[in-house]
Short mmCIF file of C-alpha atoms in Angstrom, two decimals:
data_model
loop_
_atom_site.label_atom_id
_atom_site.label_comp_id
_atom_site.label_asym_id
_atom_site.label_seq_id
_atom_site.Cartn_x
_atom_site.Cartn_y
_atom_site.Cartn_z
CA MET A 1 -45.76 64.19 51.12
CA THR A 2 -46.31 61.39 53.58
CA THR A 3 -43.41 59.49 52.11
CA ARG A 4 -41.17 62.54 52.46
CA ARG A 5 -42.12 63.12 56.09
CA THR A 6 -41.49 59.49 56.91
CA SER A 7 -38.10 59.66 55.17
CA SER A 8 -37.12 62.80 57.12
CA SER A 9 -38.22 61.23 60.37
CA THR A 10 -36.24 58.09 59.62
CA PHE A 11 -33.18 60.19 58.77
CA ALA A 12 -33.53 62.15 62.02
CA THR A 13 -33.88 58.97 64.05
CA SER A 14 -30.83 57.51 62.33
CA SER A 15 -28.83 60.66 62.98
CA LEU A 16 -29.75 60.58 66.67
CA ALA A 17 -28.71 56.95 66.85
CA GLU A 18 -25.38 57.72 65.20
CA THR A 19 -24.82 60.63 67.58
CA ALA A 20 -25.53 58.40 70.56
CA LYS A 21 -23.18 55.79 69.17
CA ARG A 22 -20.38 58.34 68.78
CA ALA A 23 -20.90 59.91 72.23
CA ARG A 24 -18.04 59.02 74.55
CA CYS A 25 -17.94 58.57 78.29
CA PRO A 26 -15.81 61.42 79.68
CA SER A 27 -14.25 59.10 82.24
CA CYS A 28 -13.21 55.95 80.37
CA LEU A 29 -13.20 57.68 76.94
CA ARG A 30 -15.11 54.83 75.32
CA ALA A 31 -18.40 54.97 73.47
CA GLU A 32 -21.21 55.31 75.99
CA SER A 33 -22.68 52.07 74.66
CA SER A 34 -19.48 50.23 75.68
CA CYS A 35 -18.54 52.21 78.80
CA ILE A 36 -16.30 50.27 81.19
CA CYS A 37 -16.73 52.47 84.27
CA ARG A 38 -18.68 49.77 86.09
CA TRP A 39 -15.44 47.78 86.26
CA ILE A 40 -13.46 50.51 88.03
CA ALA A 41 -12.20 48.98 91.28
CA PRO A 42 -10.33 51.60 93.36
CA VAL A 43 -7.40 50.11 95.26
CA ALA A 44 -5.26 51.87 97.86
CA HIS A 45 -1.58 51.58 96.99
CA ALA A 46 1.66 53.04 98.31
CA VAL A 47 3.78 52.89 95.14
CA ASP A 48 3.08 55.68 92.65
CA VAL A 49 2.36 54.51 89.10
CA LEU A 50 3.23 56.39 85.92
CA ILE A 51 1.61 54.96 82.78
CA LEU A 52 3.19 56.04 79.50
CA GLN A 53 0.66 55.12 76.85
CA HIS A 54 1.45 54.83 73.16
CA PRO A 55 -0.98 56.93 71.05
CA LEU A 56 -2.22 53.84 69.20
CA GLU A 57 -3.54 52.44 72.49
CA VAL A 58 -5.73 55.42 73.44
CA HIS A 59 -8.90 54.23 71.69
CA ASN A 60 -8.03 50.55 71.48
CA ALA A 61 -11.11 48.73 72.79
CA LYS A 62 -8.95 45.87 74.03
CA GLY A 63 -6.65 48.11 76.05
CA SER A 64 -6.64 47.83 79.84
CA ALA A 65 -4.52 50.86 80.81
CA ARG A 66 -7.43 53.28 81.20
CA LEU A 67 -9.23 50.93 83.58
CA LEU A 68 -5.97 50.54 85.49
CA HIS A 69 -5.48 54.31 85.73
CA LEU A 70 -9.06 54.89 86.92
CA SER A 71 -8.63 52.21 89.59
CA LEU A 72 -5.28 53.43 90.99
CA PRO A 73 -5.64 56.76 92.83
CA ASN A 74 -1.88 57.35 92.89
CA SER A 75 -1.41 56.92 89.16
CA ARG A 76 -0.76 59.29 86.29
CA MET A 77 -1.12 58.67 82.58
CA LEU A 78 0.74 60.43 79.77
CA THR A 79 0.23 59.70 76.08
CA GLY A 80 3.01 59.81 73.52
CA GLU A 81 5.74 57.89 71.75
CA GLN A 82 8.60 60.31 72.37
CA PHE A 83 8.40 62.65 75.34
CA ALA A 84 10.18 65.96 75.83
CA PRO A 85 13.15 65.43 78.19
CA ASP A 86 11.90 68.24 80.45
CA THR A 87 8.48 66.56 80.68
CA LEU A 88 9.96 63.22 81.68
CA ALA A 89 12.38 64.84 84.11
CA ALA A 90 9.46 66.57 85.84
CA VAL A 91 7.24 63.50 86.17
CA LEU A 92 10.15 61.32 87.33
CA ALA A 93 11.31 63.74 90.03
CA ASP A 94 11.20 63.17 93.80
CA LYS A 95 10.87 59.38 93.73
CA HIS A 96 12.93 56.27 93.13
CA ASN A 97 11.76 55.15 89.68
CA VAL A 98 11.62 51.55 88.51
CA LEU A 99 10.67 50.58 84.96
CA LEU A 100 8.33 47.61 84.62
CA TYR A 101 10.09 45.88 81.74
CA PRO A 102 11.60 42.44 81.21
CA GLU A 103 15.29 41.79 80.94
CA THR A 104 16.12 41.96 77.23
CA PRO A 105 19.82 41.20 76.62
CA GLY A 106 19.50 41.90 72.88
CA ASP A 107 18.59 45.56 73.35
CA ARG A 108 22.18 46.75 73.00
CA SER A 109 22.19 45.73 69.33
CA LEU A 110 19.18 48.03 68.84
CA GLY A 111 20.97 51.02 70.33
CA ILE A 112 19.26 50.73 73.72
CA ALA A 113 21.61 51.19 76.65
CA PRO A 114 21.73 48.43 79.27
CA PRO A 115 19.77 49.41 82.40
CA PRO A 116 21.47 50.02 85.73
CA ALA A 117 21.19 47.31 88.35
CA LEU A 118 18.19 47.49 90.64
CA ASP A 119 19.36 48.42 94.14
CA PRO A 120 17.33 46.33 96.62
CA ALA A 121 17.63 49.14 99.17
CA ILE A 122 15.25 51.40 97.23
CA LEU A 123 12.54 48.75 97.48
CA LEU A 124 12.39 48.95 101.26
CA ASP A 125 10.10 51.99 101.30
CA PRO A 126 7.20 51.62 98.82
CA ALA A 127 6.00 55.17 99.52
CA ARG A 128 9.17 56.50 97.89
CA LEU A 129 8.82 54.35 94.79
CA ARG A 130 7.33 55.06 91.39
CA LEU A 131 6.56 52.22 88.98
CA VAL A 132 6.88 53.32 85.35
CA VAL A 133 4.74 51.30 82.93
CA LEU A 134 4.79 51.33 79.13
CA ASP A 135 1.35 50.66 77.65
CA ALA A 136 2.05 49.51 74.11
CA THR A 137 2.55 46.44 71.99
CA TRP A 138 5.90 44.74 72.46
CA ARG A 139 7.32 46.30 69.29
CA LYS A 140 6.03 49.78 70.12
CA SER A 141 7.26 49.57 73.72
CA ARG A 142 10.80 48.89 72.50
CA LYS A 143 10.54 51.88 70.20
CA MET A 144 9.39 54.05 73.11
CA LEU A 145 12.36 52.83 75.11
CA TYR A 146 14.70 53.61 72.21
CA LEU A 147 13.28 57.11 71.67
CA ASN A 148 13.41 58.09 75.35
CA PRO A 149 16.95 57.68 76.73
CA GLN A 150 15.78 58.74 80.22
CA LEU A 151 13.75 55.55 80.40
CA GLN A 152 16.84 53.54 79.52
CA GLN A 153 18.51 54.96 82.62
CA LEU A 154 15.91 53.46 84.95
CA PRO A 155 16.50 50.16 86.73
CA ARG A 156 14.06 47.50 85.57
CA LEU A 157 11.65 45.34 87.48
CA PRO A 158 11.08 42.04 85.66
CA LEU A 159 8.12 39.89 86.68
CA ARG A 160 8.65 36.26 87.58
CA ASP A 161 6.35 33.38 88.47
CA THR A 162 3.18 35.22 87.54
CA PRO A 163 -0.14 33.42 87.01
CA ALA A 164 -1.39 32.73 83.51
CA SER A 165 -2.91 35.76 81.84
CA HIS A 166 -6.67 36.31 81.87
CA TYR A 167 -6.30 38.51 78.78
CA LEU A 168 -8.36 36.41 76.37
CA ILE A 169 -9.18 39.26 73.99
CA ARG A 170 -5.68 39.94 72.72
CA LYS A 171 -3.23 37.52 71.16
CA ALA A 172 -0.05 37.04 73.16
CA HIS A 173 3.25 36.33 71.43
CA ALA A 174 4.61 34.48 74.46
CA PRO A 175 2.94 32.43 77.23
CA ASP A 176 4.08 34.84 79.95
CA GLN A 177 2.81 38.04 78.29
CA LEU A 178 0.24 39.92 80.34
CA SER A 179 -2.07 42.87 79.89
CA THR A 180 -0.87 46.24 81.19
CA LEU A 181 -3.35 45.98 84.05
CA GLU A 182 -2.30 42.48 85.07
CA ALA A 183 1.42 43.20 84.84
CA THR A 184 1.07 46.36 86.92
CA CYS A 185 -1.02 44.64 89.58
CA TYR A 186 1.48 41.80 89.91
CA ALA A 187 4.34 44.31 90.09
CA LEU A 188 2.56 46.21 92.86
CA MET A 189 1.90 42.96 94.71
CA GLN A 190 5.62 42.28 94.51
CA LEU A 191 6.74 45.76 95.54
CA GLU A 192 4.22 46.19 98.35
CA GLN A 193 4.37 42.54 99.42
CA ASP A 194 0.60 42.32 99.49
CA ALA A 195 -1.07 39.96 97.06
CA SER A 196 -4.62 40.09 98.37
CA ARG A 197 -5.20 43.85 98.09
CA PHE A 198 -5.09 43.85 94.29
CA VAL A 199 -7.24 40.76 93.76
CA PRO A 200 -10.48 42.82 93.41
CA LEU A 201 -8.93 44.71 90.51
CA ILE A 202 -7.93 41.47 88.78
CA THR A 203 -11.50 40.24 89.32
CA ALA A 204 -12.87 43.47 87.82
CA PHE A 205 -10.52 42.94 84.88
CA ASP A 206 -12.16 39.56 84.28
CA GLY A 207 -15.50 41.38 83.98
CA PHE A 208 -13.97 43.85 81.53
CA VAL A 209 -12.61 40.99 79.41
CA ALA A 210 -16.00 39.24 79.44
CA GLN A 211 -17.65 42.47 78.29
CA GLN A 212 -15.25 42.80 75.37
CA LEU A 213 -15.76 39.15 74.41
CA SER A 214 -19.53 39.72 74.37
CA TYR A 215 -19.07 42.11 71.46
CA VAL A 216 -17.54 39.40 69.29
CA MET A 217 -19.81 37.22 67.19
CA PRO A 218 -19.22 33.44 66.94
CA HIS A 219 -17.41 33.89 63.61
CA GLY A 220 -15.15 36.62 64.93
CA GLU A 221 -17.19 39.55 63.63
CA LYS A 222 -18.06 42.57 65.73
CA ALA A 223 -21.62 42.69 67.04
#
């Protein structure tokens, strides 16, 4: 009988531990044991930000888009790969929209229309701008662009002369590839002509990266 009671107690304790492990923070959507809310660094910004997140990124522990969204008061996040035209039309209304995406001359061969030229005049008033950001791997972001013709119609904002990425937890396929958070911050610095205001968020991102690295054992295994 004693053995049985001990076994039941052990099972109950294990179940509670598993429940706690599965419990998610309602804000950052991560397991409570790996909550990243302490790294939220609210920053005032004039340019609206629309984050279109690929479904595969929602629960990706290495992803930075949720931290970005929680730190930018004038941001909105939608999840999907292909969006209903009416949905995109509604969220893109009433602002000058600029897509944060590099110049990719080879897109036409993939069936992606060339973007219109970026009119410098629309950049003069940041309060009337919306920066559209695709949160996805490079391959998935191109698919999102292909599946959503309305995004192809947006002028693009390429980033130039950016610092080296601090994104040590995800392999980059090119030296100039940045995390979603870094790329958005540098784009906002460029559009609002204010580099210092977004530095605290980049610093908070460093803390987030360090937290994720702490979960990795010396031989690359999860803790």
